[in-house]
mmCIF file of C-alpha atoms in Angstrom:
data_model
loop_
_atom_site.group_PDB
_atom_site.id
_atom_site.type_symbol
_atom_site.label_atom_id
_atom_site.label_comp_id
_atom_site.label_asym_id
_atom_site.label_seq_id
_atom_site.Cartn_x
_atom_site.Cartn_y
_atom_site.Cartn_z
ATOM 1 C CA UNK A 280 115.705 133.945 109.350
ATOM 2 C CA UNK A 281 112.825 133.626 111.738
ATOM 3 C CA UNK A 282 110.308 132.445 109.805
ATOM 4 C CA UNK A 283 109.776 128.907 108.540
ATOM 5 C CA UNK A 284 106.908 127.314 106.580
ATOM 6 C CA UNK A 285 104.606 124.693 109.000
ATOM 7 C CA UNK A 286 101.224 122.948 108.079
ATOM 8 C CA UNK A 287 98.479 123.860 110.307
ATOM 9 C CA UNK A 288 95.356 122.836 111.620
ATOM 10 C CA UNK A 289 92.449 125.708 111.697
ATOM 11 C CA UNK A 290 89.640 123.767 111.959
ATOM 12 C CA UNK A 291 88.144 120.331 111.376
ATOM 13 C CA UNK A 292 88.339 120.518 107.370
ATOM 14 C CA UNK A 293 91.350 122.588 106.931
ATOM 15 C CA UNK A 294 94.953 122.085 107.553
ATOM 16 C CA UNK A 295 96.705 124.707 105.642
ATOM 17 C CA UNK A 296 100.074 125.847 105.179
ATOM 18 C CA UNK A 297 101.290 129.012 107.055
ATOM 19 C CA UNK A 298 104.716 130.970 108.497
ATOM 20 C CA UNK A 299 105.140 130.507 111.638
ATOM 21 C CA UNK A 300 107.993 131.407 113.920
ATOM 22 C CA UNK A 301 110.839 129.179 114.247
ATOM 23 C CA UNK A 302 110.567 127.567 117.871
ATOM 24 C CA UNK A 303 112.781 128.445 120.527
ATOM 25 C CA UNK A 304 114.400 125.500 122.356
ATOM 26 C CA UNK A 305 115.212 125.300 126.328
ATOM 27 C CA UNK A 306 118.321 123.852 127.674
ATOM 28 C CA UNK A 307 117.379 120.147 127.245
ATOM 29 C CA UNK A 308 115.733 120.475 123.590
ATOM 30 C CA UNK A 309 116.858 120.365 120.022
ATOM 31 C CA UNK A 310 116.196 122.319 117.429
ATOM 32 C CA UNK A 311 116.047 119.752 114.037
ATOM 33 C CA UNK A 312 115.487 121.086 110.345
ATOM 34 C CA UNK A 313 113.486 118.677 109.314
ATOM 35 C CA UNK A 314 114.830 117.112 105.428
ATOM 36 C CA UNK A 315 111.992 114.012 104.783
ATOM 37 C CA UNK A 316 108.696 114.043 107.035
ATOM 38 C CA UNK A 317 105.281 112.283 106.132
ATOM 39 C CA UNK A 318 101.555 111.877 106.531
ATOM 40 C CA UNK A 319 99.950 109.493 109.369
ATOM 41 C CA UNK A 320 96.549 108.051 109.627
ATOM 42 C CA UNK A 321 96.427 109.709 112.804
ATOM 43 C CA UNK A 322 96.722 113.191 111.069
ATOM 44 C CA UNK A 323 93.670 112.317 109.239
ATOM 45 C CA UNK A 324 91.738 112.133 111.940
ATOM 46 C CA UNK A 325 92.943 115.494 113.204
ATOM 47 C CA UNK A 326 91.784 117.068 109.900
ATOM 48 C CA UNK A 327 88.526 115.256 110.355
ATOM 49 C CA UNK A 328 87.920 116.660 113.507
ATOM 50 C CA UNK A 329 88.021 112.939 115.045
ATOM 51 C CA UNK A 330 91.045 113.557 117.132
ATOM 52 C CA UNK A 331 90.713 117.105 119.145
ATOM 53 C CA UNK A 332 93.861 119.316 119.093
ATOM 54 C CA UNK A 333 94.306 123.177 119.758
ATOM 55 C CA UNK A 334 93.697 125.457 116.567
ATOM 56 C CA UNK A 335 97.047 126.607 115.243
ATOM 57 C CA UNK A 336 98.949 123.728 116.147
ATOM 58 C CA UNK A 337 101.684 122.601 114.048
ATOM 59 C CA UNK A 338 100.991 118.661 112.672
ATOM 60 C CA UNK A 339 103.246 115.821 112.249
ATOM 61 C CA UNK A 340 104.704 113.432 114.613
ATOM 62 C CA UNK A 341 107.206 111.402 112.668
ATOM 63 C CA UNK A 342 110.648 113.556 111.733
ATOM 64 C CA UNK A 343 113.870 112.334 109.857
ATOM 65 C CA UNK A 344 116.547 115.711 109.927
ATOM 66 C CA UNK A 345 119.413 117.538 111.340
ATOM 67 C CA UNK A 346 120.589 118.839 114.437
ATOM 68 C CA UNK A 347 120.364 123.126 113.625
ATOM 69 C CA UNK A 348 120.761 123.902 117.536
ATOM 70 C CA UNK A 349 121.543 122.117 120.877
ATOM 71 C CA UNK A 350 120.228 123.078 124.126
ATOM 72 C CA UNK A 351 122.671 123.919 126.828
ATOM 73 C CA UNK A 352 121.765 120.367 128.597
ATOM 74 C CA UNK A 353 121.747 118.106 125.591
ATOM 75 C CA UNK A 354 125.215 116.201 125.853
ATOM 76 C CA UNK A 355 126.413 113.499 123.168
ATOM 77 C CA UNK A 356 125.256 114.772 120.230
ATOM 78 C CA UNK A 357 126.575 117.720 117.418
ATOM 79 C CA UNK A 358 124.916 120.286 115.322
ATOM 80 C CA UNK A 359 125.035 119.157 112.024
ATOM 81 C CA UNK A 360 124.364 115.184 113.160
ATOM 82 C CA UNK A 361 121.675 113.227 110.994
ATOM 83 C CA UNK A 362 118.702 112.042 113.215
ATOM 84 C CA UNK A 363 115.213 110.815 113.644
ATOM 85 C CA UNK A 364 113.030 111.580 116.741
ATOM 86 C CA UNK A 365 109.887 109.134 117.344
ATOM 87 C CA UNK A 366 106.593 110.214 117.714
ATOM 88 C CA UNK A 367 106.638 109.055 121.166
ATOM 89 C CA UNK A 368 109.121 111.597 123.206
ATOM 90 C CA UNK A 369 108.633 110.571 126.640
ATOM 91 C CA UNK A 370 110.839 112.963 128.496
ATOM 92 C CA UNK A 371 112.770 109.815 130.196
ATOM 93 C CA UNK A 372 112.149 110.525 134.028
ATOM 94 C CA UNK A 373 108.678 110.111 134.887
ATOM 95 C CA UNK A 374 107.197 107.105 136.748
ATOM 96 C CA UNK A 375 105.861 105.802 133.633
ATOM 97 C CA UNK A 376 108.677 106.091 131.057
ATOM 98 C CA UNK A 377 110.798 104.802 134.206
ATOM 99 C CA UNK A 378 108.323 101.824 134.047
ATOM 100 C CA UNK A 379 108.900 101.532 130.045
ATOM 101 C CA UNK A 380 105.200 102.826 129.273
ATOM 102 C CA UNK A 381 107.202 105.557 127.268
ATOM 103 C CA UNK A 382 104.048 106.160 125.009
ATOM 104 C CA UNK A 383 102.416 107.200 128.672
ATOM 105 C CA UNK A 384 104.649 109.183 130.189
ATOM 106 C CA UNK A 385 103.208 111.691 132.624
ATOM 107 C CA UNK A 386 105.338 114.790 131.083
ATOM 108 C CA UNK A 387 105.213 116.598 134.736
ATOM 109 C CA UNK A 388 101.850 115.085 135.707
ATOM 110 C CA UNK A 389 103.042 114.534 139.891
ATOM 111 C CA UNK A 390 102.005 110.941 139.424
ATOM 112 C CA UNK A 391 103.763 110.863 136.634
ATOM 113 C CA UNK A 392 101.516 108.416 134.106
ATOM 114 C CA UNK A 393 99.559 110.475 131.671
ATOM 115 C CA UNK A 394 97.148 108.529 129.086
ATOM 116 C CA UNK A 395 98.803 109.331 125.292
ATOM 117 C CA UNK A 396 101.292 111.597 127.351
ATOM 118 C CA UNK A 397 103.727 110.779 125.330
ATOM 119 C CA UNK A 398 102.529 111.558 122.249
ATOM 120 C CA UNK A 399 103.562 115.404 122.118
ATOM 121 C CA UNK A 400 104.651 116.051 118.364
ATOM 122 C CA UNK A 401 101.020 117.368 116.516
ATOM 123 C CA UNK A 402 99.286 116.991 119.594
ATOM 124 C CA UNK A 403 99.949 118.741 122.607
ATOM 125 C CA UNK A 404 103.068 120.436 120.707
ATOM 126 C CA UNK A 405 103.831 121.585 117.249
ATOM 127 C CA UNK A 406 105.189 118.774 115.336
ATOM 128 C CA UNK A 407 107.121 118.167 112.390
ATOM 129 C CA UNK A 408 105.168 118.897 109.438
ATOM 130 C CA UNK A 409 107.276 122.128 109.319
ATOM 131 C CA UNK A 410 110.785 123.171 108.206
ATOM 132 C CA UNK A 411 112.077 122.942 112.224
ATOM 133 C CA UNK A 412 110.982 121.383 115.113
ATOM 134 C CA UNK A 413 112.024 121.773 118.621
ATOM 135 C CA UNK A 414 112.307 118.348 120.082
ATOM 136 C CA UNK A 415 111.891 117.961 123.967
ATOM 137 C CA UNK A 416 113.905 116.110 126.114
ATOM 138 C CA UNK A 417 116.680 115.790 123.235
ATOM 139 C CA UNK A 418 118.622 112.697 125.398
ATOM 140 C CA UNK A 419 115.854 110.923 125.574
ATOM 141 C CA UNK A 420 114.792 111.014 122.021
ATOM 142 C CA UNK A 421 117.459 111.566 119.298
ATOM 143 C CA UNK A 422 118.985 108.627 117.239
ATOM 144 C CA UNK A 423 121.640 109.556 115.531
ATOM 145 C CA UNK A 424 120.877 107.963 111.988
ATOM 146 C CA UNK A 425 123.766 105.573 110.391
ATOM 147 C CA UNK A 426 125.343 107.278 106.975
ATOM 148 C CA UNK A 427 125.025 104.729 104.834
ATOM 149 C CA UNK A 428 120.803 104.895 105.151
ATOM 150 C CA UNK A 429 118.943 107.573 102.957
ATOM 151 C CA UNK A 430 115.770 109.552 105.420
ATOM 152 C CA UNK A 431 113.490 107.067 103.157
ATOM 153 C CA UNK A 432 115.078 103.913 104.513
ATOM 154 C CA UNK A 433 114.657 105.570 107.799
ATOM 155 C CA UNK A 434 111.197 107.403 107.051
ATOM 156 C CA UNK A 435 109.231 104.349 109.029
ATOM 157 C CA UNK A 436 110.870 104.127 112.234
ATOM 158 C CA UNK A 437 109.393 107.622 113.835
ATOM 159 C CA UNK A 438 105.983 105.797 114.079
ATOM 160 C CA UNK A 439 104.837 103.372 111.747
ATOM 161 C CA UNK A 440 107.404 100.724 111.511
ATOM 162 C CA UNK A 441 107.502 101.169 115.739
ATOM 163 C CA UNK A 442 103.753 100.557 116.045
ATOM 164 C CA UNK A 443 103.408 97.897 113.602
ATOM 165 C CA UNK A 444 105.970 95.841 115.356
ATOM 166 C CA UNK A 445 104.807 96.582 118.906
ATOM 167 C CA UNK A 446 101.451 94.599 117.231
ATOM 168 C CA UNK A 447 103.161 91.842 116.723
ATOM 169 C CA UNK A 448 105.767 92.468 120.305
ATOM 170 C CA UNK A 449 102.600 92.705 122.347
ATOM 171 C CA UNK A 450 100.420 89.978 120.869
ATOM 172 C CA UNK A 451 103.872 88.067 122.178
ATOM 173 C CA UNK A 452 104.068 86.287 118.634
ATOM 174 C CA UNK A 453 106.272 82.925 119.437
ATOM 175 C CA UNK A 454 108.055 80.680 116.736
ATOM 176 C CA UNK A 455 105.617 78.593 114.805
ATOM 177 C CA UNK A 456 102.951 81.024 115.925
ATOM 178 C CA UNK A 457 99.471 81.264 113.076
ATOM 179 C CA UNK A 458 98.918 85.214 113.144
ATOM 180 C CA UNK A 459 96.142 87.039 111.081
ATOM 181 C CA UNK A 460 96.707 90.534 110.107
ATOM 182 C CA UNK A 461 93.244 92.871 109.482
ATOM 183 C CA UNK A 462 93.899 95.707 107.432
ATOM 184 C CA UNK A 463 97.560 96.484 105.484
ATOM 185 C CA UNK A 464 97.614 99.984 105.544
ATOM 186 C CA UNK A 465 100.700 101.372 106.608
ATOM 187 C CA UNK A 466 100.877 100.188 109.924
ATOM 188 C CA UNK A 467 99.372 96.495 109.004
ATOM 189 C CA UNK A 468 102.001 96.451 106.629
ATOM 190 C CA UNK A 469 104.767 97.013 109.255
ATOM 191 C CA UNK A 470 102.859 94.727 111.260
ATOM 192 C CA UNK A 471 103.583 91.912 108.527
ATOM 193 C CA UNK A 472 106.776 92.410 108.502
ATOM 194 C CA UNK A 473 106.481 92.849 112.540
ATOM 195 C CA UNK A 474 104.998 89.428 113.077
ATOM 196 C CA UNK A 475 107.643 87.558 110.433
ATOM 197 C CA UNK A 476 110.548 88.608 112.518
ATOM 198 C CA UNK A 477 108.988 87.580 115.578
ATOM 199 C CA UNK A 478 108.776 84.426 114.435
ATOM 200 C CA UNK A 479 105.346 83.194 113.118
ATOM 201 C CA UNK A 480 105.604 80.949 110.339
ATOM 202 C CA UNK A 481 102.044 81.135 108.975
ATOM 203 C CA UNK A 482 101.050 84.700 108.701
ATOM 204 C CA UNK A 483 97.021 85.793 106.884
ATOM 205 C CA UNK A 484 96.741 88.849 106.036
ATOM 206 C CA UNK A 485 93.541 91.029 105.274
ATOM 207 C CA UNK A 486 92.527 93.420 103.033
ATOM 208 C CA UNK A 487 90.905 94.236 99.280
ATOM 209 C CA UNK A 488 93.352 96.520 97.999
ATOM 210 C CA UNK A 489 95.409 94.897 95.418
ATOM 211 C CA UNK A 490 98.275 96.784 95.239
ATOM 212 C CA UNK A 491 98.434 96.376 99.762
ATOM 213 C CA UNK A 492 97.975 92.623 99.256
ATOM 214 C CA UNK A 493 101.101 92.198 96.726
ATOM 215 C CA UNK A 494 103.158 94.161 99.101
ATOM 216 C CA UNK A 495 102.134 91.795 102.035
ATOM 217 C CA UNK A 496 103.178 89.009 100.540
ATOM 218 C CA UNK A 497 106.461 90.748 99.960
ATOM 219 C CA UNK A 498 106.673 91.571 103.543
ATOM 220 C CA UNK A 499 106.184 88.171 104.724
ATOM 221 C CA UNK A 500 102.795 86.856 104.555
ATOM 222 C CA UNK A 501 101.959 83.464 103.388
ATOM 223 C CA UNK A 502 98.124 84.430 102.581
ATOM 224 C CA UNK A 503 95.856 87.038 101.656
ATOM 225 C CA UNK A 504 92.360 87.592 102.018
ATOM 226 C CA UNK A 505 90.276 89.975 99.612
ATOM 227 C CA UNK A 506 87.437 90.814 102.662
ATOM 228 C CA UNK A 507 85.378 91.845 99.502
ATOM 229 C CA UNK A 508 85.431 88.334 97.651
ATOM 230 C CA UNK A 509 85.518 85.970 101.003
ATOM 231 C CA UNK A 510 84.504 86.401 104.311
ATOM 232 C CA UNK A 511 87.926 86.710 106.434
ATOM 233 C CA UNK A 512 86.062 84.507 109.630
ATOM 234 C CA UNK A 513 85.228 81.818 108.055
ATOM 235 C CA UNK A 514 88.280 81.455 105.350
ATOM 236 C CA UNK A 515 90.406 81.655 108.385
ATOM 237 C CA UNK A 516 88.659 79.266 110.458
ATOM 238 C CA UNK A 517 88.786 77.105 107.408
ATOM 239 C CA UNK A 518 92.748 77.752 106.819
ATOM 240 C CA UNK A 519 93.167 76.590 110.306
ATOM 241 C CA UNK A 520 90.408 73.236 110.210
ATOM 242 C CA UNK A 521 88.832 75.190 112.770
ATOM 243 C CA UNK A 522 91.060 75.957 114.873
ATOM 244 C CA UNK A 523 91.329 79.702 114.806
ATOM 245 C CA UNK A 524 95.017 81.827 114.711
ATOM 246 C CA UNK A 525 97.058 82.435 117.932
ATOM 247 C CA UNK A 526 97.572 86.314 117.272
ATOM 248 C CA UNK A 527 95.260 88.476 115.804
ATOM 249 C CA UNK A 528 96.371 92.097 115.223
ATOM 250 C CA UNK A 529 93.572 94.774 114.440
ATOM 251 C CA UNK A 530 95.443 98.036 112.508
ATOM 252 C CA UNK A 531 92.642 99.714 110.997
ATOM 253 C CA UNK A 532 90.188 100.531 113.621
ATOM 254 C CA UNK A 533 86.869 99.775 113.163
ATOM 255 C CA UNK A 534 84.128 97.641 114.685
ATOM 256 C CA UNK A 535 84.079 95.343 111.773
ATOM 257 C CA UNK A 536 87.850 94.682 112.245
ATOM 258 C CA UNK A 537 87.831 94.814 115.987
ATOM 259 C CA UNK A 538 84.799 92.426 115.884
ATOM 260 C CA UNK A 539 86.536 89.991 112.843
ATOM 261 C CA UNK A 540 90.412 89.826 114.998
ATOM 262 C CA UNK A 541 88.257 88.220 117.965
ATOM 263 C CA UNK A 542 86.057 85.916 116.090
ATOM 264 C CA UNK A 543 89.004 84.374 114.481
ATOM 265 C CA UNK A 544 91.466 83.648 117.938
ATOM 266 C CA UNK A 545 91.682 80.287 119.433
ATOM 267 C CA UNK A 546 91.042 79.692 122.658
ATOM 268 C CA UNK A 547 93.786 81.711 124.617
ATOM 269 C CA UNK A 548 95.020 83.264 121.800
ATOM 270 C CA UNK A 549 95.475 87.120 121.684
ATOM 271 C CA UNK A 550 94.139 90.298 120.254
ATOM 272 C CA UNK A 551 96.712 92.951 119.452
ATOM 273 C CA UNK A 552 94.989 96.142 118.553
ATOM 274 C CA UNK A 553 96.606 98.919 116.944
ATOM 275 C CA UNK A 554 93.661 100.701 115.623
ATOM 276 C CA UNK A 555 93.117 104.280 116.702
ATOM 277 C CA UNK A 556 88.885 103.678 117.358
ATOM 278 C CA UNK A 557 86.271 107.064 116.608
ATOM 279 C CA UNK A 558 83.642 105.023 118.458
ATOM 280 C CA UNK A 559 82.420 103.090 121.179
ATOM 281 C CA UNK A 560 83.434 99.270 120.487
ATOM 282 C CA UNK A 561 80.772 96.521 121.379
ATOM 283 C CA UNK A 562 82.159 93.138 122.471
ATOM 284 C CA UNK A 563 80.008 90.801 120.783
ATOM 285 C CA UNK A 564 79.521 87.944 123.089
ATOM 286 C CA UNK A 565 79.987 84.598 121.350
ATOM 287 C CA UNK A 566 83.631 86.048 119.734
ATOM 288 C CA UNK A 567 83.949 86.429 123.681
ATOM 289 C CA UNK A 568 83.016 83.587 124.381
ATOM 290 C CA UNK A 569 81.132 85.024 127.280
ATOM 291 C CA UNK A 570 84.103 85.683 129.120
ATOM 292 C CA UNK A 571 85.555 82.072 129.404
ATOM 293 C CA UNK A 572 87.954 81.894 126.415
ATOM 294 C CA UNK A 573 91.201 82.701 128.340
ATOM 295 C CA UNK A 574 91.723 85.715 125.661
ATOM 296 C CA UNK A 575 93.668 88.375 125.958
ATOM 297 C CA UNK A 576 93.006 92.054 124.520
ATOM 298 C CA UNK A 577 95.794 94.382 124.572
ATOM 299 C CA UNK A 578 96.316 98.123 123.071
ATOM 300 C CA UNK A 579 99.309 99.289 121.755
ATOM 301 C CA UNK A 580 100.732 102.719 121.710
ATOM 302 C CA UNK A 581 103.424 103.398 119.142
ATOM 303 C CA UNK A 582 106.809 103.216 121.244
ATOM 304 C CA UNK A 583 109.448 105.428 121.569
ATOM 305 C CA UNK A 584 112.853 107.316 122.881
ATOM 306 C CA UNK A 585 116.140 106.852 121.643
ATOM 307 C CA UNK A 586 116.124 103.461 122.646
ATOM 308 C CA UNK A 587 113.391 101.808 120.622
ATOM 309 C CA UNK A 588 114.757 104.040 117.164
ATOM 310 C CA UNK A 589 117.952 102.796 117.961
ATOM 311 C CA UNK A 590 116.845 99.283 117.929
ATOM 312 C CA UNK A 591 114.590 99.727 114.501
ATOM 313 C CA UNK A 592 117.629 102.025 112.536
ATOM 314 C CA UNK A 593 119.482 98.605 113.455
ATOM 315 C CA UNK A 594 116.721 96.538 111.892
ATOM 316 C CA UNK A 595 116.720 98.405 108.820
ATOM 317 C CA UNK A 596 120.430 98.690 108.118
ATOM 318 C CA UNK A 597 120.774 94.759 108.690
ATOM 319 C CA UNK A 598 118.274 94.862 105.263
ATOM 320 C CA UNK A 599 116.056 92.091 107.113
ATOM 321 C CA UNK A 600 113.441 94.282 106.410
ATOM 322 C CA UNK A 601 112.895 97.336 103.797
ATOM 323 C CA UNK A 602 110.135 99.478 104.112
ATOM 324 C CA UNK A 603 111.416 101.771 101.826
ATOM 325 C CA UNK A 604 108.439 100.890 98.942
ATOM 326 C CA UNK A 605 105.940 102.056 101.125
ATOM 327 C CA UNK A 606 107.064 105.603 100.023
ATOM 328 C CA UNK A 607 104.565 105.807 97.003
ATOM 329 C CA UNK A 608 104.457 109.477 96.532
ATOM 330 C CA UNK A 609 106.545 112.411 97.109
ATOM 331 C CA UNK A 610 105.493 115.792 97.468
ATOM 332 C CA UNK A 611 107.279 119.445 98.932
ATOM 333 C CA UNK A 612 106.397 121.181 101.613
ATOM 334 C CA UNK A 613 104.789 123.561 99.541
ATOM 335 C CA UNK A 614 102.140 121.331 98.073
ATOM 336 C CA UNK A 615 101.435 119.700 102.131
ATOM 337 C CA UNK A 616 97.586 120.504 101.524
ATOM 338 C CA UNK A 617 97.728 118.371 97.909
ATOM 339 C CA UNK A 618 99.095 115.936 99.771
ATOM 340 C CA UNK A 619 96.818 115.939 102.206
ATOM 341 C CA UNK A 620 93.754 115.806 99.853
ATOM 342 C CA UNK A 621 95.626 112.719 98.163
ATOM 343 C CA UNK A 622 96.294 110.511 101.423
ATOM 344 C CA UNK A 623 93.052 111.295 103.211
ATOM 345 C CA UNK A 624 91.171 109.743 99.657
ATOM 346 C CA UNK A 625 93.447 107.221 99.254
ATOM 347 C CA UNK A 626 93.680 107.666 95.856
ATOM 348 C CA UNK A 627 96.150 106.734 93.646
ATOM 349 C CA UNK A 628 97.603 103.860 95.520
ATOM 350 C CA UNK A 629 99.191 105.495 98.073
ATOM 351 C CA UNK A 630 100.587 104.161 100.899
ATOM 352 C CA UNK A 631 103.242 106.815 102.580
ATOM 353 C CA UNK A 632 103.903 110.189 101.097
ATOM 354 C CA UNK A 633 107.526 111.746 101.658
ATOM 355 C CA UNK A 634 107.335 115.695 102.155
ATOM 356 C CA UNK A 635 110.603 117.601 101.654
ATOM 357 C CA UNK A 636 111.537 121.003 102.110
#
């Protein structure tokens, strides 16, 4: 066999499934047949047209599979082996990834920092929406995954469940901590569960979704906020007499979010944003308190290699924290551009979607 079955992209519009050839792998890559893959936010911007990537470029970035071929290089592992990749595959040498800015790893830049560099799976590489993938720099990125979890259990860590907790890692949550949570997609979800096991003990989540708001609260939040019945500024300032939240974390992307997480910080507190923006963001100047707040603003680029995945496949089998649920749909690879139609509406309640061959 040669052949396998990948999804796409042709065009802003149109991700459709074609055959494609298998991918060759080099003496330090991996060749994985994929067995659970899913959908990201991210991907919806590709199909948008939002995101720019090359015509004929395989999608996906987050893989759960099995090892089909080794690379000559690629030491410590077996064909055969259960593993997940993350979305982030720094290649484990450059300056950056040296520096543990993985997600901007230079990937042969001479420098050797790269902005998003990375972030090669759907974007600068074919990714995982497929029936293989060739993963780069194997060592740096496989995890084997423990037998006792099922590829849903595991289905998070590739991307999701990594950037929602670097959220609540870089807003440096601390025990005690007041943290309010704007949007509970996917990621904001993770980031719930992100900011509980950091250590905050008052955690306000927001959102309108009914179905997202139940599932925070299951996650670990203490509050919700329906941004269509109350204005999240002031019924957080009110839930804190005034005060405002240490952490605010921003996982949707938007002005209006981006604009709400800074309005609601106290004085030194920090904005975590995880949002992936399609526009220029204005600072508005009394949420910046002209400059004199002490704030901090920090991005956050999903994290990955081996390390990281090892670290959240050791989260989930401790059952601290099951992510699981968010897998509201499942669809084959067959039926990819269904799938697609159903997670870019949001229809139906969906959360994650699980693709299988």
């Amino acid at each position: 066999m040669t052949q396998m079955k990948a999804a796409v992209f042709v065009e802003p519009g149109r991700i459709v499934l074609e055959d494609k050839p298998i991918p060759d792998i080099g003496p330090a890559d991996a060749l994985i047949r994929i067995t659970t893959t899913t959908i990201c936010g991210t991907d919806v911007h590709i199909l948008k047209g939002e995101y720019p990537v090359a015509p004929g470029l395989t999608i996906g970035h987050e893989p759960v599979g099995v090892i089909e071929k080794l690379g000559s290089e690629v030491k410590g592992y077996r064909e055969g082996q259960r593993v997940i990749a993350g979305a982030i595959t720094p290649d484990g040498t450059s300056y950056a990834s040296l520096d543990g800015f993985h997600s901007q790893c230079g990937c042969g830049a001479p420098h050797g920092w790269k902005t998003m560099g990375g972030w090669r799976f759907g974007n600068t590489i074919d990714g995982c929406q497929a029936e293989y993938v060739r993963v780069p720099d194997a060592v740096a990125n496989l995890a084997p995954i423990p037998d006792d979890l099922t590829d849903e259990q595991v289905l998070m860590c590739p991307d999701i469940m990594s950037t929602g907790f670097s959220g609540a890692e870089s807003g440096r949550i601390r025990i005690g901590d007041t943290v309010a949570i704007f949007a509970q997609g996917p990621i904001g979800l993770c980031a719930t569960a992100g900011a509980r096991l950091q250590g905050a003990t008052r955690i306000i989540v927001v959102d309108t979704v009914p179905e997202r708001l139940q599932t925070a609260r299951r996650l670990g939040a203490d509050t919700v906020v329906d941004f269509k019945k109350d204005d999240p500024v002031d019924t957080i300032r009110a839930l804190t007499d005034g005060r405002g939240v240490d952490v605010a974390i921003e996982a949707l992307g938007t002005q209006a979010t981006f604009e709400s997480a800074l309005s609601v910080l106290r004085p030194g507190g920090t904005l975590s944003s995880l949002g992936v923006y399609s526009q220029d963001l204005k600072i508005p100047l009394g949420a910046f308190s002209a400059g004199l707040g002490d704030n901090r603003i920090v991005t956050t680029l999903c994290p990955g290699g081996k390390e990281r995945m090892r670290r959240l496949l050791n989260v989930v089998a401790s059952g601290r924290v099951d992510l699981a649920p968010l897998v509201t749909h499942h669809y084959k690879l067959d039926d990819i551009e269904a799938a697609y139609d159903l997670f870019s509406h949001q229809r139906d309640g969906v959360l994650k979607i699980a693709i299988t061959p």
